[in-house]
Short mmCIF file of C-alpha atoms and ligand atoms in Angstrom, two decimals:
data_model
loop_
_atom_site.label_atom_id
_atom_site.label_comp_id
_atom_site.label_asym_id
_atom_site.label_seq_id
_atom_site.Cartn_x
_atom_site.Cartn_y
_atom_site.Cartn_z
CA UNK A 1 13.46 -27.19 16.98
CA UNK A 2 14.22 -24.23 14.60
CA UNK A 3 13.92 -20.77 16.46
CA UNK A 4 12.95 -17.61 14.71
CA UNK A 5 12.69 -13.80 15.97
CA UNK A 6 9.50 -13.61 14.53
CA UNK A 7 6.90 -15.99 12.57
CA UNK A 8 4.40 -14.28 10.40
CA UNK A 9 1.10 -16.47 9.82
CA UNK A 10 -0.87 -16.12 6.74
CA UNK A 11 0.09 -15.60 2.97
CA UNK A 12 -2.58 -12.95 1.95
CA UNK A 13 -1.46 -9.60 0.90
CA UNK A 14 -0.99 -8.72 4.72
CA UNK A 15 1.02 -11.29 5.69
CA UNK A 16 3.41 -11.16 2.65
CA UNK A 17 4.23 -7.46 3.04
CA UNK A 18 4.62 -8.02 6.85
CA UNK A 19 7.17 -10.97 6.50
CA UNK A 20 9.23 -8.72 3.82
CA UNK A 21 9.03 -5.71 5.99
CA UNK A 22 10.10 -7.45 9.24
CA UNK A 23 12.98 -9.47 7.33
CA UNK A 24 14.07 -6.04 5.89
CA UNK A 25 13.89 -4.44 9.20
CA UNK A 26 16.35 -6.94 10.36
CA UNK A 27 14.52 -9.75 12.09
CA UNK A 28 15.00 -13.42 11.28
CA UNK A 29 11.48 -14.24 10.11
CA UNK A 30 9.48 -17.58 9.68
CA UNK A 31 6.87 -17.09 7.11
CA UNK A 32 4.12 -19.71 7.28
CA UNK A 33 1.90 -19.54 4.50
CA UNK A 34 -0.22 -22.03 2.54
CA UNK A 35 -0.49 -21.36 -1.17
CA UNK A 36 -3.28 -19.02 -2.19
CA UNK A 37 -5.68 -21.02 -4.35
CA UNK A 38 -8.34 -18.82 -5.84
CA UNK A 39 -7.71 -16.50 -8.80
CA UNK A 40 -8.19 -12.90 -7.12
CA UNK A 41 -9.67 -10.67 -9.99
CA UNK A 42 -10.01 -7.73 -7.37
CA UNK A 43 -7.80 -4.66 -7.58
CA UNK A 44 -6.81 -2.48 -4.62
CA UNK A 45 -6.70 1.21 -4.46
CA UNK A 46 -3.49 1.97 -2.33
CA UNK A 47 -2.94 5.62 -0.95
CA UNK A 48 0.15 7.62 -1.25
CA UNK A 49 1.49 6.33 2.23
CA UNK A 50 1.25 2.71 1.17
CA UNK A 51 2.76 3.41 -2.07
CA UNK A 52 5.66 4.80 -0.13
CA UNK A 53 5.81 1.73 1.73
CA UNK A 54 5.99 -0.52 -1.53
CA UNK A 55 8.96 2.02 -2.49
CA UNK A 56 10.91 1.57 0.74
CA UNK A 57 10.51 -2.35 0.22
CA UNK A 58 11.72 -2.06 -3.50
CA UNK A 59 8.55 -3.26 -4.96
CA UNK A 60 7.24 -0.37 -6.46
CA UNK A 61 9.06 -0.09 -9.73
CA UNK A 62 8.01 -3.76 -10.70
CA UNK A 63 4.45 -3.02 -9.60
CA UNK A 64 3.85 0.64 -11.18
CA UNK A 65 3.51 -0.49 -14.91
CA UNK A 66 0.36 -2.58 -13.82
CA UNK A 67 -1.15 0.49 -11.89
CA UNK A 68 -3.15 3.40 -12.53
CA UNK A 69 -2.80 6.70 -10.85
CA UNK A 70 -5.89 8.07 -8.96
CA UNK A 71 -5.76 11.80 -9.73
CA UNK A 72 -9.53 12.97 -8.96
CA UNK A 73 -11.99 11.07 -7.03
CA UNK A 74 -15.90 12.20 -7.16
CA UNK A 75 -18.94 11.23 -5.57
CA UNK A 76 -22.27 11.34 -7.22
CA UNK A 77 -25.47 10.93 -5.38
CA UNK A 78 -27.16 8.20 -7.88
CA UNK A 79 -30.13 7.60 -5.10
CA UNK A 80 -33.70 8.66 -6.18
CA UNK A 81 -34.24 10.20 -2.75
CA UNK A 82 -35.82 13.45 -2.19
CA UNK A 83 -32.84 14.90 -0.23
CA UNK A 84 -29.86 14.36 -2.82
CA UNK A 85 -26.31 15.57 -2.27
CA UNK A 86 -24.32 17.58 -4.54
CA UNK A 87 -21.64 15.96 -6.78
CA UNK A 88 -18.34 16.12 -4.76
CA UNK A 89 -14.99 16.23 -6.52
CA UNK A 90 -11.68 15.69 -4.54
CA UNK A 91 -8.43 16.63 -6.65
CA UNK A 92 -4.97 15.37 -5.54
CA UNK A 93 -3.24 18.57 -6.91
CA UNK A 94 -5.45 20.47 -4.36
CA UNK A 95 -3.22 18.75 -1.51
CA UNK A 96 -0.08 19.19 -3.52
CA UNK A 97 -0.01 15.32 -4.77
CA UNK A 98 0.04 14.05 -8.41
CA UNK A 99 -2.13 11.28 -7.34
CA UNK A 100 -3.95 10.31 -4.04
CA UNK A 101 -2.58 6.76 -4.80
CA UNK A 102 -2.92 3.81 -7.33
CA UNK A 103 -5.25 1.19 -8.26
CA UNK A 104 -3.38 -2.16 -8.62
CA UNK A 105 -4.42 -5.52 -9.75
CA UNK A 106 -4.31 -7.79 -6.66
CA UNK A 107 -2.45 -10.49 -9.04
CA UNK A 108 0.24 -7.88 -9.63
CA UNK A 109 0.83 -7.39 -5.90
CA UNK A 110 0.75 -10.99 -5.26
CA UNK A 111 3.32 -11.88 -8.18
CA UNK A 112 5.82 -9.01 -7.27
CA UNK A 113 5.59 -9.95 -3.41
CA UNK A 114 6.11 -13.75 -4.09
CA UNK A 115 9.08 -12.75 -6.07
CA UNK A 116 10.51 -10.62 -3.39
CA UNK A 117 9.87 -13.25 -0.62
CA UNK A 118 11.48 -15.99 -2.45
CA UNK A 119 14.67 -13.91 -2.96
CA UNK A 120 14.68 -12.58 0.86
CA UNK A 121 17.61 -13.97 2.60
CA UNK A 122 16.58 -13.15 6.12
CA UNK A 123 13.18 -15.27 5.66
CA UNK A 124 12.41 -18.96 5.64
CA UNK A 125 8.91 -19.70 3.85
CA UNK A 126 7.06 -22.63 4.78
CA UNK A 127 3.84 -23.65 2.72
CA UNK A 128 1.85 -25.19 5.36
CA UNK A 129 -0.77 -24.18 8.04
CA UNK A 130 -0.11 -23.45 11.72
CA UNK A 131 -2.24 -26.15 13.57
CA UNK A 132 -1.12 -25.54 17.22
CA UNK A 133 -0.14 -22.41 19.26
CA UNK A 134 1.49 -22.35 22.61
CA UNK A 135 1.99 -19.01 24.00
CA UNK A 136 4.68 -19.18 26.69
CA UNK A 137 6.12 -16.46 28.90
CA UNK A 138 9.88 -16.84 26.99
CA UNK A 139 8.63 -17.83 23.51
CA UNK A 140 5.66 -19.07 21.36
CA UNK A 141 5.87 -22.62 20.06
CA UNK A 142 3.88 -23.55 16.82
CA UNK A 143 3.05 -26.68 15.20
CA UNK A 144 2.76 -26.94 11.77
CA UNK A 145 0.18 -29.18 9.82
CA UNK A 146 3.07 -31.56 8.78
CA UNK A 147 3.87 -32.08 12.34
CA UNK A 148 6.89 -29.95 12.45
CA UNK A 149 7.38 -27.71 15.42
CA UNK A 150 9.05 -24.21 15.58
CA UNK A 151 9.53 -21.35 17.98
CA UNK A 152 9.57 -17.58 17.81
CA UNK A 153 9.95 -14.55 20.27
CA UNK A 154 7.14 -13.03 18.56
CA UNK A 155 4.24 -13.95 16.53
CA UNK A 156 2.55 -11.71 13.72
CA UNK A 157 -0.98 -13.16 12.82
CA UNK A 158 -2.16 -12.15 9.42
CA UNK A 159 -4.34 -15.15 9.07
CA UNK A 160 -7.43 -13.55 8.20
CA UNK A 161 -11.06 -13.11 9.69
CA UNK A 162 -11.21 -16.57 11.12
CA UNK A 163 -7.96 -16.20 12.73
CA UNK A 164 -6.57 -19.34 14.48
CA UNK A 165 -3.92 -17.31 16.31
CA UNK A 166 -6.35 -14.80 17.74
CA UNK A 167 -8.73 -17.78 18.94
CA UNK A 168 -5.67 -19.40 20.55
CA UNK A 169 -4.74 -16.24 22.35
CA UNK A 170 -8.34 -16.15 23.63
CA UNK A 171 -9.11 -12.72 22.09
CA UNK A 172 -12.79 -12.36 21.40
CA UNK A 173 -14.21 -10.29 18.39
CA UNK A 174 -17.00 -8.00 17.57
CA UNK A 175 -18.80 -9.16 14.33
CA UNK A 176 -21.68 -7.69 12.36
CA UNK A 177 -23.13 -8.27 8.96
CA UNK A 178 -24.80 -6.15 6.15
CA UNK A 179 -27.52 -7.14 3.82
CA UNK A 180 -25.24 -6.46 0.88
CA UNK A 181 -22.87 -8.39 -1.32
CA UNK A 182 -20.01 -6.61 -3.34
CA UNK A 183 -19.92 -7.62 -7.01
CA UNK A 184 -16.49 -7.17 -8.49
CA UNK A 185 -15.41 -7.15 -12.00
CA UNK A 186 -13.01 -5.17 -14.63
CA UNK A 187 -14.08 -3.78 -17.97
CA UNK A 188 -12.89 -1.95 -21.14
CA UNK A 189 -14.50 1.20 -22.22
CA UNK A 190 -14.17 3.33 -25.26
CA UNK A 191 -14.02 7.05 -23.61
CA UNK A 192 -10.76 7.68 -21.58
CA UNK A 193 -11.06 7.85 -17.85
CA UNK A 194 -8.48 10.77 -17.31
CA UNK A 195 -7.40 8.77 -14.04
CA UNK A 196 -10.77 9.85 -12.39
CA UNK A 197 -12.46 7.29 -9.93
CA UNK A 198 -16.21 7.95 -9.74
CA UNK A 199 -18.42 6.50 -6.71
CA UNK A 200 -22.22 6.60 -7.15
CA UNK A 201 -23.89 6.45 -4.17
CA UNK A 202 -26.94 4.36 -4.63
CA UNK A 203 -29.82 3.09 -2.04
CA UNK A 204 -28.04 -0.37 -1.78
CA UNK A 205 -24.43 0.96 -1.33
CA UNK A 206 -21.76 2.44 -3.51
CA UNK A 207 -21.14 1.80 -7.34
CA UNK A 208 -17.43 2.52 -7.64
CA UNK A 209 -15.36 2.83 -10.69
CA UNK A 210 -11.64 2.89 -10.36
CA UNK A 211 -9.13 3.56 -13.24
CA UNK A 212 -6.77 0.87 -14.53
CA UNK A 213 -3.94 1.49 -17.11
CA UNK A 214 -5.11 2.19 -20.66
CA UNK A 215 -8.93 2.51 -21.14
CA UNK A 216 -9.96 0.00 -18.64
CA UNK A 217 -11.48 0.14 -15.09
CA UNK A 218 -12.36 -1.99 -11.97
CA UNK A 219 -15.82 -1.76 -10.67
CA UNK A 220 -16.84 -2.54 -7.04
CA UNK A 221 -20.90 -2.67 -6.91
CA UNK A 222 -22.67 -3.19 -3.49
CA UNK A 223 -25.90 -4.56 -3.91
CA UNK A 224 -28.49 -6.78 -2.12
CA UNK A 225 -27.39 -10.66 -2.08
CA UNK A 226 -30.27 -11.72 -4.32
CA UNK A 227 -29.62 -8.90 -6.79
CA UNK A 228 -25.86 -9.93 -6.88
CA UNK A 229 -27.03 -13.49 -7.67
CA UNK A 230 -29.23 -12.09 -10.48
CA UNK A 231 -26.55 -10.03 -12.07
CA UNK A 232 -24.02 -12.83 -11.87
CA UNK A 233 -26.20 -15.14 -14.00
CA UNK A 234 -26.60 -12.46 -16.77
CA UNK A 235 -24.71 -13.05 -19.95
CA UNK A 236 -21.53 -10.63 -19.93
CA UNK A 237 -23.19 -8.52 -22.73
CA UNK A 238 -26.11 -7.74 -21.03
CA UNK A 239 -24.24 -6.99 -17.66
CA UNK A 240 -22.27 -4.53 -19.72
CA UNK A 241 -24.89 -2.75 -21.08
CA UNK A 242 -26.24 -2.42 -17.31
CA UNK A 243 -23.06 -1.14 -16.04
CA UNK A 244 -22.71 1.22 -18.88
CA UNK A 245 -26.35 2.64 -18.21
CA UNK A 246 -25.60 3.08 -14.48
CA UNK A 247 -22.57 5.10 -15.22
CA UNK A 248 -24.55 7.30 -17.77
CA UNK A 249 -22.50 6.26 -20.58
CA UNK A 250 -19.74 8.75 -18.97
CA UNK A 251 -16.98 6.34 -20.24
CA UNK A 252 -18.72 5.23 -23.40
CA UNK A 253 -19.32 1.73 -24.42
CA UNK A 254 -18.25 -0.93 -21.80
CA UNK A 255 -17.25 -4.45 -22.20
CA UNK A 256 -16.79 -6.64 -19.18
CA UNK A 257 -13.43 -8.89 -19.36
CA UNK A 258 -14.79 -12.08 -17.33
CA UNK A 259 -17.51 -13.24 -14.99
CA UNK A 260 -17.84 -11.07 -11.84
CA UNK A 261 -16.67 -12.40 -8.46
CA UNK A 262 -18.87 -11.76 -5.38
CA UNK A 263 -17.87 -10.98 -1.67
CA UNK A 264 -20.68 -10.80 1.00
CA UNK A 265 -20.13 -7.70 3.38
CA UNK A 266 -19.50 -7.96 7.05
CA UNK A 267 -17.28 -6.08 9.54
CA UNK A 268 -15.17 -7.57 12.48
CA UNK A 269 -12.98 -6.00 15.04
CA UNK A 270 -10.91 -7.66 17.47
CA UNK A 271 -11.21 -6.94 21.07
CA UNK A 272 -7.30 -6.37 21.21
CA UNK A 273 -4.97 -5.90 18.30
CA UNK A 274 -1.96 -7.51 20.34
CA UNK A 275 -1.20 -9.32 23.75
CA UNK A 276 2.17 -10.27 25.01
CA UNK A 277 4.26 -12.09 22.19
CA UNK A 278 1.28 -11.65 19.62
CA UNK A 279 0.32 -8.94 17.20
CA UNK A 280 -2.89 -9.22 15.11
CA UNK A 281 -2.52 -7.50 11.63
CA UNK A 282 -4.81 -7.09 8.56
CA UNK A 283 -8.36 -8.70 8.77
CA UNK A 284 -7.16 -10.81 11.77
CA UNK A 285 -7.74 -7.64 13.60
CA UNK A 286 -10.18 -5.72 11.46
CA UNK A 287 -12.33 -5.99 8.38
CA UNK A 288 -15.25 -3.90 6.89
CA UNK A 289 -16.96 -3.40 3.57
CA UNK A 290 -14.88 -2.18 0.41
CA UNK A 291 -16.09 1.48 0.74
CA UNK A 292 -13.41 4.25 0.42
CA UNK A 293 -10.35 1.90 -0.07
CA UNK A 294 -9.50 1.56 3.37
CA UNK A 295 -9.18 -2.19 4.26
CA UNK A 296 -5.42 -2.98 3.05
CA UNK A 297 -4.38 0.70 3.58
CA UNK A 298 -5.08 0.31 7.37
CA UNK A 299 -3.22 -3.08 7.30
CA UNK A 300 -0.08 -1.53 5.69
CA UNK A 301 -0.06 0.95 8.64
CA UNK A 302 -0.39 -2.09 11.31
CA UNK A 303 3.00 -3.33 9.31
CA UNK A 304 4.66 0.46 9.36
CA UNK A 305 4.18 0.50 13.04
CA UNK A 306 5.35 -3.03 13.76
CA UNK A 307 8.38 -2.71 11.61
CA UNK A 308 9.16 0.63 13.07
CA UNK A 309 9.07 -0.64 16.64
CA UNK A 310 10.56 -4.00 16.14
CA UNK A 311 13.56 -2.51 14.00
CA UNK A 312 14.27 0.29 16.69
CA UNK A 313 16.91 -1.95 18.53
CA UNK A 314 17.27 -5.06 16.32
CA UNK A 315 20.19 -6.29 18.43
CA UNK A 316 18.00 -6.71 21.63
CA UNK A 317 15.36 -9.55 21.87
CA UNK A 318 11.65 -8.62 21.37
CA UNK A 319 10.13 -7.77 24.67
CA UNK A 320 7.36 -10.10 26.15
CA UNK A 321 4.96 -7.14 26.02
CA UNK A 322 5.62 -5.97 22.48
CA UNK A 323 2.06 -7.17 21.56
CA UNK A 324 0.24 -5.07 24.37
CA UNK A 325 2.13 -1.70 23.25
CA UNK A 326 1.21 -2.49 19.67
CA UNK A 327 -2.31 -2.81 20.75
CA UNK A 328 -2.24 0.68 22.39
CA UNK A 329 -0.92 2.34 19.54
CA UNK A 330 -3.06 0.95 16.68
CA UNK A 331 -6.15 1.18 18.69
CA UNK A 332 -7.18 4.90 17.46
CA UNK A 333 -6.66 4.44 13.97
CA UNK A 334 -8.12 1.12 13.68
CA UNK A 335 -11.47 2.26 15.71
CA UNK A 336 -11.74 5.80 13.74
CA UNK A 337 -11.62 3.56 10.31
CA UNK A 338 -13.92 0.80 11.33
CA UNK A 339 -16.53 2.99 12.57
CA UNK A 340 -16.07 5.48 9.89
CA UNK A 341 -16.67 3.03 7.28
CA UNK A 342 -19.72 1.49 9.14
CA UNK A 343 -21.46 5.07 9.79
CA UNK A 344 -20.98 5.97 5.77
CA UNK A 345 -22.50 2.43 4.74
CA UNK A 346 -25.34 2.79 7.21
CA UNK A 347 -26.20 6.39 5.83
CA UNK A 348 -26.48 5.18 2.44
CA UNK A 349 -28.80 2.13 3.54
CA UNK A 350 -30.85 4.31 5.85
CA UNK A 351 -34.30 5.18 4.60
CA UNK A 352 -34.64 7.63 8.00
CA UNK A 353 -35.00 10.95 6.62
CA UNK A 354 -32.86 12.85 9.26
CA UNK A 355 -30.02 10.28 8.43
CA UNK A 356 -30.33 11.16 4.75
CA UNK A 357 -30.28 14.88 5.60
CA UNK A 358 -27.11 14.53 7.70
CA UNK A 359 -25.35 12.71 4.76
CA UNK A 360 -26.56 15.35 2.01
CA UNK A 361 -25.53 18.15 4.36
CA UNK A 362 -22.30 16.76 5.22
CA UNK A 363 -21.62 16.31 1.29
CA UNK A 364 -22.97 19.82 0.57
CA UNK A 365 -20.51 21.12 3.19
CA UNK A 366 -17.52 19.26 1.68
CA UNK A 367 -18.53 20.38 -2.02
CA UNK A 368 -18.70 23.98 -1.06
CA UNK A 369 -15.94 24.63 1.64
CA UNK A 370 -12.42 23.81 0.23
CA UNK A 371 -10.42 23.95 3.39
CA UNK A 372 -12.69 21.41 4.91
CA UNK A 373 -12.66 19.44 1.68
CA UNK A 374 -8.77 19.73 1.95
CA UNK A 375 -8.60 18.52 5.59
CA UNK A 376 -10.84 15.35 4.62
CA UNK A 377 -8.52 14.57 1.60
CA UNK A 378 -5.36 14.80 3.69
CA UNK A 379 -6.84 12.44 6.52
CA UNK A 380 -8.07 10.13 3.90
CA UNK A 381 -4.71 9.74 2.38
CA UNK A 382 -2.81 9.27 5.89
CA UNK A 383 -3.98 9.78 9.45
CA UNK A 384 -2.84 13.07 11.01
CA UNK A 385 -1.59 14.33 7.84
CA UNK A 386 -4.57 17.04 7.34
CA UNK A 387 -4.34 18.03 11.22
CA UNK A 388 -0.63 18.66 10.70
CA UNK A 389 -1.10 20.64 7.53
CA UNK A 390 -3.88 22.68 9.07
CA UNK A 391 -1.38 23.62 12.04
CA UNK A 392 1.48 24.32 9.93
CA UNK A 393 -0.88 26.88 8.11
CA UNK A 394 -2.20 28.42 11.30
CA UNK A 395 1.52 28.79 12.43
CA UNK A 396 2.44 30.54 9.35
CA UNK A 397 -0.65 32.67 9.58
CA UNK A 398 0.50 33.49 13.06
CA UNK A 399 3.94 34.50 12.17
CA UNK A 400 2.69 37.05 9.49
C1 FAD B 501 -14.30 -6.38 -3.11
C2 FAD B 501 -13.13 -6.00 -2.07
C3 FAD B 501 -12.47 -4.74 -2.65
C4 FAD B 501 -11.20 -4.36 -1.73
N1 FAD B 501 -10.61 -3.04 -2.25
C5 FAD B 501 -9.74 -2.52 -1.38
C6 FAD B 501 -9.26 -1.39 -1.92
O1 FAD B 501 -9.26 -0.67 -2.71
N2 FAD B 501 -8.07 -0.78 -0.93
C7 FAD B 501 -7.82 -1.44 0.37
O2 FAD B 501 -6.96 -0.73 0.83
N3 FAD B 501 -8.43 -2.49 0.60
C8 FAD B 501 -9.40 -3.35 -0.04
N4 FAD B 501 -10.05 -4.33 0.21
C9 FAD B 501 -9.46 -4.89 1.28
C10 FAD B 501 -8.28 -5.85 1.13
O3 FAD B 501 -8.64 -6.64 -0.01
C11 FAD B 501 -8.26 -6.76 2.21
O4 FAD B 501 -8.04 -5.97 3.38
C12 FAD B 501 -6.86 -7.74 2.20
O5 FAD B 501 -6.98 -8.47 1.10
C13 FAD B 501 -7.01 -8.58 3.65
O6 FAD B 501 -6.16 -9.32 3.40
P1 FAD B 501 -5.53 -10.20 4.87
O7 FAD B 501 -3.97 -10.72 4.28
O8 FAD B 501 -5.34 -9.43 5.99
O9 FAD B 501 -6.44 -11.47 4.91
P2 FAD B 501 -6.60 -12.83 3.82
O10 FAD B 501 -6.61 -12.45 2.40
O11 FAD B 501 -7.96 -13.39 4.28
O12 FAD B 501 -5.21 -13.71 4.16
C14 FAD B 501 -5.39 -14.56 5.10
C15 FAD B 501 -4.24 -15.69 4.89
O13 FAD B 501 -3.84 -16.39 5.95
C16 FAD B 501 -3.95 -17.91 5.58
N5 FAD B 501 -4.42 -18.57 6.99
C17 FAD B 501 -5.36 -18.77 7.52
N6 FAD B 501 -5.21 -19.50 8.66
C18 FAD B 501 -3.96 -20.02 8.48
C19 FAD B 501 -3.23 -20.97 9.17
N7 FAD B 501 -3.61 -21.55 10.58
N8 FAD B 501 -1.90 -21.01 9.19
C20 FAD B 501 -1.49 -20.35 7.97
N9 FAD B 501 -2.08 -19.58 7.38
C21 FAD B 501 -3.35 -19.32 7.50
C22 FAD B 501 -5.13 -18.05 4.76
O14 FAD B 501 -4.69 -19.12 3.77
C23 FAD B 501 -4.77 -16.55 3.81
O15 FAD B 501 -4.20 -16.92 2.72
C24 FAD B 501 -11.05 -4.97 -0.45
C25 FAD B 501 -11.70 -6.10 -0.13
C26 FAD B 501 -12.89 -6.53 -0.97
C27 FAD B 501 -13.50 -7.71 -0.28
#
């Protein structure tokens, strides 16, 4: 039976980055990933910290020509409610960065990752599913769908929301759903976007335009499920006019490329993110609505943490409690992001006046208080960055 130091399960974006990062960190990796079938027309906004990970992995130069920088992000209250929030703008230059991050087509991410994985000498890829898991005290034994067994010191489960690894390790989940569907599409427009992303807050959820290279943008539009069905059935020309009107023609004439794709919205959080010789990463551990570009960014922080801890002593075998330690380290970040996104989404859906007042007041405060806005921007880019910069400023003030 073949033995590996690490087995990474699942060939989505999380699993592909994890397999590559751990192989580059000096571990012998088995990457068990059935071929990804559906054409994924989504784009992913990755923040500065995630872009730096792609740079360290030598992927960024290939991806960059397909990506558009996000220099300004603005929130416009598009609700018809009595209490409306002011328009709030976040500028990357205010926190010393040319861009908060970049918006990248998922096809470009997958293509670059597939090529890097195929060329990685420390990694063996298997296009199979894992059917059976046996978590022993010394090692984990996996049986693939072709009947082949293999063993590993440590398993990284990136096998998505319905993770079989999580179930085999008897780790429960909390799941909840929302009466919302995300409609995803890409479009060309006649006016330049100036690297500005605009999020309109509406009564059914956000309507978020994110720049792509040239005069093109992607859109994530959160609506009720029946409305998503109606919009998907429309001819593309009619849908283009609706999108343009929703955006108050701020990008000129809109022409949608191809039929939209839809994603029902729900959240999930595993009770633990690691246990013994297992770590859960990406949507196997945490999933939530696509609001504020948090999902894959959070997953990449799982991977940064894992590769740092597993590469600290590459000459030593991976310890039997590495999963428990991963669980304790990742818990605060994962819980903050999951509940933060949930709160923001619910505050948009709620018709309860005090909730609307709190949301409007929060955005008003952000619009009128630059130091607070800077803190929020920095925390959005990388957890802890805002607080570190606040303490640095205070330290400098005290020295004066
Ligand atoms: C509309 C939308 C927009 C988004 N936009 C952003 C954004 O702008 N920024 C951001 O950071 N995030 C964004 N996200 C989130 C991001 O797309 C996800 O976090 C990410 O794609 C999840 O990837 P994953 O690899 O964890 O899971 P998945 O993509 O679900 O991959 C799991 C993989 O595991 C495989 N698998 C399952 N079982 C087994 C098994 N037994 N053996 C082997 N393999 C198995 C599956 O075949 C699959 O390929 C968005 C999400 C949506 C829905």
